[in-house]
């Protein structure tokens, strides 16, 4: 009798516009009940998944690594590249930054918020107008720093539970 290897199935998650790889990996893992280690095993990337969720892209993910990830998450490699910082642009690994106004419009962490060149948010507020708001790096209610976006399951502060939507009134124009 021939033994057939059973292929695991995974729920596919569509990336959101401008979403960071960290946030996407967290959403994918939660939808499929995976830990960073479990996703690392599934992709044969080991600890790279946990590093990427913390914005540790040194060394940068190779094309081969992104291809392995693309097979498992069901996303085109070029789409995954868009979730990374552009080549030659520095990243702020800490503190994690947030535009609560943008998050309210599209609930995801944007890669642009972590770029060193980003001074504030210039996300689309209403069709033709852009808002120019400072980014938050801690909860305005309790002062807790934001966790890595891979852990953002509910869109609120993990210490006091103030929602990101409630934080919009604390953002200042720059």
Coordinates of N, CA and C in Angstrom, one line a residue:
X1 N 0.8 -1.2 0.0 CA 0.0 0.0 0.0 C 0.9 1.3 0.0
X2 N 0.6 2.2 -0.9 CA 1.3 3.4 -1.0 C 0.9 4.5 0.1
X3 N 1.8 5.1 0.7 CA 1.5 6.1 1.7 C 1.5 7.5 1.0
X4 N 0.4 8.2 1.1 CA 0.3 9.5 0.5 C 0.6 10.5 1.6
X5 N 1.4 11.5 1.2 CA 1.7 12.6 2.2 C 0.6 13.6 2.1
X6 N 0.0 13.9 3.3 CA -1.1 14.8 3.3 C -0.5 16.2 3.3
X7 N -0.9 17.1 2.4 CA -0.5 18.4 2.3 C -1.3 19.3 3.3
X8 N -0.7 20.1 4.1 CA -1.5 21.0 5.0 C -2.2 22.1 4.1
X9 N -3.3 22.6 4.6 CA -3.9 23.7 4.0 C -3.9 24.9 4.9
X10 N -3.8 26.1 4.3 CA -3.8 27.3 5.1 C -4.8 28.3 4.6
X11 N -5.3 29.1 5.5 CA -6.2 30.2 5.0 C -5.3 31.3 4.4
X12 N -5.7 31.7 3.3 CA -5.0 32.8 2.6 C -5.5 34.2 3.1
X13 N -4.6 35.1 3.3 CA -4.9 36.4 3.8 C -4.4 37.4 2.7
X14 N -5.3 38.3 2.4 CA -4.9 39.3 1.4 C -4.2 40.5 2.1
X15 N -3.0 40.9 1.6 CA -2.4 42.0 2.2 C -3.1 43.3 1.9
X16 N -3.0 44.2 2.9 CA -3.7 45.5 2.7 C -2.7 46.6 2.1
X17 N -3.2 47.6 1.6 CA -2.4 48.6 0.9 C -1.4 49.3 1.9
X18 N -0.1 49.2 1.6 CA 0.9 49.8 2.4 C 1.3 49.0 3.7
X19 N 0.7 47.9 3.9 CA 0.9 47.1 5.1 C 2.3 46.6 5.2
X20 N 2.8 46.7 6.5 CA 4.2 46.2 6.8 C 4.2 44.7 6.8
X21 N 5.3 44.1 6.6 CA 5.5 42.7 6.6 C 5.2 42.1 8.0
X22 N 5.6 42.9 9.0 CA 5.3 42.5 10.4 C 3.8 42.3 10.7
X23 N 3.0 43.3 10.3 CA 1.6 43.2 10.5 C 1.0 42.1 9.7
X24 N 1.4 42.0 8.4 CA 0.8 40.9 7.6 C 1.2 39.5 8.2
X25 N 2.4 39.3 8.6 CA 2.8 38.0 9.1 C 1.9 37.7 10.4
X26 N 1.7 38.7 11.2 CA 0.9 38.4 12.4 C -0.6 38.1 12.0
X27 N -1.1 38.8 11.1 CA -2.5 38.4 10.6 C -2.6 37.0 10.0
X28 N -1.6 36.7 9.2 CA -1.5 35.4 8.6 C -1.4 34.3 9.7
X29 N -0.5 34.5 10.6 CA -0.3 33.5 11.7 C -1.6 33.3 12.5
X30 N -2.3 34.4 12.9 CA -3.5 34.3 13.7 C -4.6 33.6 12.9
X31 N -4.7 33.9 11.6 CA -5.8 33.2 10.8 C -5.5 31.7 10.7
X32 N -4.3 31.3 10.8 CA -3.9 29.9 10.7 C -3.4 29.3 12.0
X33 N -3.6 30.0 13.1 CA -3.2 29.4 14.4 C -1.8 29.0 14.4
X34 N -0.9 29.8 13.9 CA 0.5 29.5 13.9 C 1.3 30.4 14.8
X35 N 2.4 29.9 15.3 CA 3.4 30.7 16.0 C 4.4 31.1 15.1
X36 N 5.3 32.1 15.4 CA 6.4 32.4 14.5 C 7.3 31.2 14.2
X37 N 7.5 30.3 15.2 CA 8.2 29.1 15.0 C 7.5 28.2 14.0
X38 N 6.2 28.0 14.2 CA 5.4 27.2 13.2 C 5.5 27.7 11.8
X39 N 5.4 29.0 11.6 CA 5.4 29.5 10.3 C 6.9 29.4 9.8
X40 N 7.8 29.6 10.6 CA 9.3 29.4 10.2 C 9.5 28.0 9.8
X41 N 8.9 27.0 10.4 CA 9.0 25.6 10.0 C 8.3 25.3 8.7
X42 N 7.1 25.9 8.5 CA 6.4 25.7 7.3 C 7.1 26.3 6.1
X43 N 7.8 27.4 6.3 CA 8.5 28.0 5.2 C 9.9 27.6 5.0
X44 N 10.4 26.8 6.0 CA 11.8 26.4 6.1 C 12.7 27.6 6.3
X45 N 12.2 28.7 6.9 CA 13.0 29.9 7.1 C 13.4 30.0 8.6
X46 N 13.0 29.1 9.4 CA 13.4 29.1 10.8 C 13.1 30.4 11.5
X47 N 14.1 31.0 12.2 CA 13.9 32.2 13.0 C 13.8 33.5 12.2
X48 N 13.9 33.4 10.9 CA 13.8 34.6 10.1 C 12.4 35.2 10.3
X49 N 11.4 34.4 10.4 CA 10.0 35.0 10.6 C 10.0 35.8 11.8
X50 N 10.5 35.3 13.0 CA 10.4 36.1 14.2 C 11.2 37.4 14.1
X51 N 12.4 37.3 13.4 CA 13.2 38.6 13.2 C 12.4 39.6 12.3
X52 N 11.8 39.1 11.3 CA 11.1 40.0 10.3 C 9.9 40.7 11.0
X53 N 9.3 40.0 11.9 CA 8.1 40.5 12.7 C 8.6 41.7 13.6
X54 N 9.9 41.7 13.9 CA 10.4 42.8 14.8 C 11.2 43.8 13.9
X55 N 11.0 43.8 12.6 CA 11.7 44.7 11.7 C 13.2 44.5 11.7
X56 N 13.7 43.4 11.9 CA 15.1 43.1 11.9 C 15.4 42.5 10.5
X57 N 15.7 43.5 9.6 CA 15.9 43.1 8.2 C 17.4 43.2 7.8
X58 N 18.3 42.8 8.8 CA 19.7 42.8 8.6 C 20.2 41.5 8.9
X59 N 20.5 40.6 7.9 CA 20.5 41.0 6.5 C 19.1 41.0 5.9
X60 N 19.0 41.7 4.8 CA 17.7 41.8 4.1 C 17.2 40.5 3.6
X61 N 15.9 40.2 3.6 CA 15.4 39.0 3.1 C 15.9 38.8 1.7
X62 N 16.4 37.6 1.4 CA 16.9 37.3 0.0 C 15.6 36.9 -0.8
X63 N 15.9 37.0 -2.1 CA 14.8 36.6 -3.1 C 14.4 35.2 -2.8
X64 N 15.3 34.3 -2.5 CA 15.0 32.9 -2.3 C 14.1 32.8 -1.0
X65 N 14.5 33.5 0.0 CA 13.7 33.5 1.3 C 12.2 34.0 1.0
X66 N 12.1 35.1 0.3 CA 10.8 35.6 0.0 C 10.0 34.7 -0.9
X67 N 10.7 33.9 -1.8 CA 10.0 32.9 -2.6 C 9.4 31.8 -1.8
X68 N 10.2 31.4 -0.8 CA 9.8 30.3 0.1 C 8.6 30.8 0.9
X69 N 8.6 32.1 1.4 CA 7.5 32.6 2.1 C 6.3 32.8 1.2
X70 N 6.5 33.2 0.0 CA 5.4 33.4 -1.0 C 4.6 32.1 -1.2
X71 N 5.3 31.0 -1.3 CA 4.6 29.7 -1.5 C 3.7 29.4 -0.4
X72 N 4.1 29.7 0.8 CA 3.2 29.3 2.0 C 2.1 30.3 2.2
X73 N 2.4 31.6 2.0 CA 1.3 32.6 2.3 C 0.4 32.8 1.1
X74 N 0.8 32.3 -0.1 CA 0.0 32.5 -1.3 C 0.0 33.9 -1.9
X75 N 1.1 34.6 -1.7 CA 1.2 36.0 -2.2 C 2.4 36.1 -3.1
X76 N 2.3 36.9 -4.2 CA 3.4 37.1 -5.1 C 4.6 37.7 -4.4
X77 N 5.8 37.3 -4.8 CA 7.0 37.8 -4.2 C 7.1 39.3 -4.3
X78 N 6.8 39.8 -5.5 CA 6.8 41.3 -5.6 C 5.9 42.0 -4.7
X79 N 4.8 41.4 -4.3 CA 3.9 42.0 -3.3 C 4.6 42.0 -1.9
X80 N 5.3 40.9 -1.6 CA 6.0 40.8 -0.3 C 7.1 41.9 -0.3
X81 N 7.8 42.1 -1.4 CA 8.8 43.2 -1.4 C 8.3 44.5 -1.1
X82 N 7.0 44.8 -1.5 CA 6.4 46.1 -1.2 C 6.1 46.3 0.3
X83 N 6.1 45.2 1.1 CA 5.9 45.2 2.5 C 7.2 45.5 3.3
X84 N 8.3 45.6 2.5 CA 9.6 45.8 3.1 C 10.0 47.3 2.9
X85 N 11.0 47.7 3.7 CA 11.5 49.1 3.4 C 12.2 49.1 2.1
X86 N 12.0 50.3 1.4 CA 12.7 50.4 0.1 C 14.2 50.3 0.2
X87 N 14.9 49.7 -0.8 CA 16.4 49.6 -0.7 C 17.0 50.9 -0.4
X88 N 18.0 50.9 0.5 CA 18.7 52.1 0.9 C 18.0 53.0 1.8
X89 N 16.8 52.7 2.2 CA 16.1 53.6 3.2 C 16.2 52.9 4.6
X90 N 16.6 53.7 5.5 CA 16.8 53.2 6.9 C 15.5 53.0 7.6
X91 N 15.5 52.1 8.6 CA 14.3 51.8 9.4 C 14.5 52.1 10.8
X92 N 13.4 52.5 11.5 CA 13.4 52.6 12.9 C 12.7 51.3 13.4
X93 N 13.5 50.5 14.1 CA 12.9 49.3 14.7 C 12.1 49.6 15.9
X94 N 12.6 50.6 16.6 CA 11.9 51.1 17.8 C 12.0 52.6 17.8
X95 N 11.0 53.3 18.4 CA 9.7 52.7 18.8 C 8.8 52.4 17.6
X96 N 7.9 51.5 17.9 CA 6.9 51.2 16.9 C 6.0 52.5 16.8
X97 N 5.7 52.9 15.5 CA 5.0 54.1 15.3 C 3.6 53.8 14.7
X98 N 2.7 54.7 15.0 CA 1.3 54.5 14.5 C 0.6 55.8 14.1
X99 N -0.1 55.8 13.0 CA -1.0 56.9 12.7 C -2.4 56.4 13.0
X100 N -2.9 56.7 14.1 CA -4.2 56.2 14.5 C -5.3 56.6 13.5
X101 N -5.2 57.7 12.9 CA -6.2 58.1 11.9 C -6.2 57.2 10.7
X102 N -5.0 56.9 10.2 CA -4.9 55.9 9.1 C -5.4 54.5 9.5
X103 N -5.0 54.1 10.7 CA -5.4 52.8 11.2 C -6.9 52.7 11.2
X104 N -7.6 53.7 11.6 CA -9.0 53.7 11.7 C -9.6 53.6 10.3
X105 N -9.0 54.2 9.3 CA -9.4 54.0 7.9 C -9.1 52.7 7.3
X106 N -7.9 52.1 7.6 CA -7.5 50.8 7.1 C -6.7 50.2 8.2
X107 N -7.3 49.2 8.9 CA -6.7 48.7 10.1 C -5.4 47.8 9.8
X108 N -4.3 48.5 9.6 CA -3.0 47.8 9.4 C -1.9 48.8 9.7
X109 N -0.8 48.2 10.1 CA 0.4 49.0 10.3 C 1.1 49.2 9.0
X110 N 1.4 50.4 8.7 CA 2.0 50.8 7.4 C 3.5 50.8 7.5
X111 N 4.2 50.2 6.5 CA 5.7 50.1 6.6 C 6.3 51.5 6.6
X112 N 5.6 52.5 5.9 CA 6.2 53.9 5.8 C 6.3 54.5 7.2
X113 N 5.5 54.1 8.2 CA 5.6 54.7 9.5 C 6.9 54.4 10.2
X114 N 7.6 53.3 9.8 CA 8.8 52.9 10.5 C 10.1 53.4 9.7
X115 N 9.9 54.1 8.6 CA 11.1 54.5 7.9 C 11.7 55.8 8.6
X116 N 13.0 55.8 8.6 CA 13.7 57.0 9.3 C 13.3 58.3 8.6
X117 N 13.0 58.3 7.3 CA 12.7 59.5 6.6 C 11.3 60.0 6.8
X118 N 10.5 59.2 7.5 CA 9.1 59.6 7.7 C 9.0 60.5 9.0
X119 N 8.5 61.7 8.7 CA 8.4 62.6 9.8 C 7.0 62.6 10.5
X120 N 6.0 62.3 9.7 CA 4.6 62.2 10.1 C 3.8 61.4 9.1
X121 N 2.5 61.4 9.3 CA 1.7 60.7 8.3 C 1.2 61.6 7.2
X122 N 1.2 61.1 6.0 CA 0.6 61.9 4.9 C -0.4 61.0 4.2
X123 N -1.1 60.1 5.0 CA -2.1 59.2 4.4 C -3.3 60.0 3.9
X124 N -4.0 59.3 3.0 CA -5.2 59.9 2.4 C -6.3 60.0 3.5
X125 N -6.7 61.2 3.7 CA -7.8 61.4 4.7 C -9.2 61.4 4.0
X126 N -9.3 62.2 3.0 CA -10.6 62.2 2.3 C -10.2 62.6 0.8
X127 N -10.6 61.7 0.0 CA -10.3 61.8 -1.5 C -9.1 62.7 -1.9
X128 N -9.3 64.0 -1.9 CA -8.2 64.9 -2.4 C -7.4 65.5 -1.3
X129 N -7.8 65.4 -0.1 CA -7.1 66.1 1.0 C -6.2 65.1 1.7
X130 N -5.1 65.5 2.2 CA -4.1 64.7 2.9 C -4.0 65.3 4.3
X131 N -3.9 64.4 5.3 CA -3.7 64.9 6.6 C -2.2 64.8 6.9
X132 N -1.7 65.7 7.7 CA -0.3 65.8 8.1 C -0.3 65.7 9.6
X133 N -0.3 64.5 10.1 CA -0.3 64.2 11.5 C 0.9 63.6 12.1
X134 N 1.3 64.0 13.3 CA 2.4 63.3 13.9 C 2.1 61.9 14.2
X135 N 3.1 61.0 14.2 CA 2.9 59.6 14.5 C 3.0 59.4 16.0
X136 N 2.2 58.5 16.5 CA 2.3 58.2 17.9 C 3.2 57.0 18.1
X137 N 4.0 57.0 19.2 CA 4.9 55.9 19.5 C 4.6 55.3 20.9
X138 N 3.5 55.8 21.5 CA 3.1 55.3 22.8 C 1.6 55.6 23.0
X139 N 1.0 54.9 23.8 CA -0.4 55.1 24.1 C -0.6 56.5 24.8
X140 N -1.4 57.4 24.3 CA -1.6 58.7 24.9 C -2.3 58.6 26.3
X141 N -2.9 57.5 26.6 CA -3.6 57.3 27.8 C -2.7 56.8 29.0
X142 N -1.9 55.8 28.7 CA -1.2 55.1 29.7 C 0.3 55.2 29.5
X143 N 0.8 55.7 28.3 CA 2.2 55.8 28.1 C 2.9 54.5 27.6
X144 N 2.2 53.4 27.5 CA 2.8 52.2 27.1 C 3.3 52.3 25.6
X145 N 4.5 51.8 25.3 CA 5.0 51.8 24.0 C 4.2 50.7 23.2
X146 N 4.0 50.9 21.9 CA 3.3 49.9 21.1 C 4.1 48.7 20.9
X147 N 3.4 47.5 20.9 CA 4.1 46.3 20.6 C 4.3 46.2 19.1
X148 N 5.1 45.2 18.7 CA 5.4 45.0 17.3 C 4.0 44.7 16.6
X149 N 3.9 45.2 15.4 CA 2.6 45.1 14.7 C 2.1 43.7 14.5
X150 N 3.0 42.7 14.5 CA 2.5 41.3 14.4 C 1.6 40.9 15.5
X151 N 1.7 41.6 16.6 CA 0.9 41.3 17.8 C -0.4 42.2 17.9
X152 N -0.6 43.0 16.9 CA -1.8 43.9 16.9 C -3.0 43.1 16.4
X153 N -3.7 42.5 17.3 CA -4.9 41.6 17.0 C -6.2 42.4 17.0
X154 N -6.3 43.4 18.0 CA -7.5 44.0 18.2 C -7.5 45.5 18.0
X155 N -6.4 46.1 17.7 CA -6.4 47.6 17.4 C -6.6 48.4 18.7
X156 N -5.9 48.0 19.7 CA -5.9 48.8 21.0 C -4.6 48.6 21.7
X157 N -4.5 49.5 22.7 CA -3.3 49.4 23.6 C -3.4 48.1 24.4
X158 N -2.2 47.4 24.4 CA -2.3 46.1 25.1 C -2.2 46.3 26.7
X159 N -2.0 47.5 27.1 CA -2.0 47.7 28.6 C -3.3 48.2 29.1
X160 N -3.8 49.3 28.5 CA -5.1 49.9 29.0 C -6.3 49.7 28.1
X161 N -6.1 49.1 27.0 CA -7.2 48.8 26.0 C -7.8 50.0 25.4
X162 N -7.2 51.2 25.4 CA -7.7 52.3 24.6 C -7.5 51.9 23.1
X163 N -8.6 52.1 22.4 CA -8.6 51.7 21.0 C -7.7 52.7 20.2
X164 N -7.2 52.3 19.1 CA -6.4 53.1 18.2 C -7.3 54.2 17.7
X165 N -8.6 53.9 17.4 CA -9.5 54.9 17.0 C -9.7 56.1 18.0
X166 N -9.7 55.8 19.3 CA -9.8 56.8 20.3 C -8.5 57.7 20.4
X167 N -7.4 57.1 19.9 CA -6.1 57.8 19.9 C -6.0 58.9 18.9
X168 N -6.9 58.9 17.9 CA -6.8 59.9 16.8 C -6.9 61.3 17.4
X169 N -7.7 61.6 18.4 CA -7.8 62.9 18.9 C -6.6 63.4 19.6
X170 N -5.6 62.6 19.8 CA -4.3 63.0 20.4 C -3.2 63.3 19.4
X171 N -3.5 63.0 18.2 CA -2.5 63.3 17.1 C -2.5 64.8 16.8
X172 N -1.3 65.3 16.6 CA -1.2 66.7 16.4 C -0.7 66.9 14.9
X173 N -1.1 68.1 14.3 CA -0.6 68.4 13.0 C 0.9 68.8 13.1
X174 N 1.6 68.5 12.1 CA 3.0 69.0 12.0 C 3.2 69.9 10.8

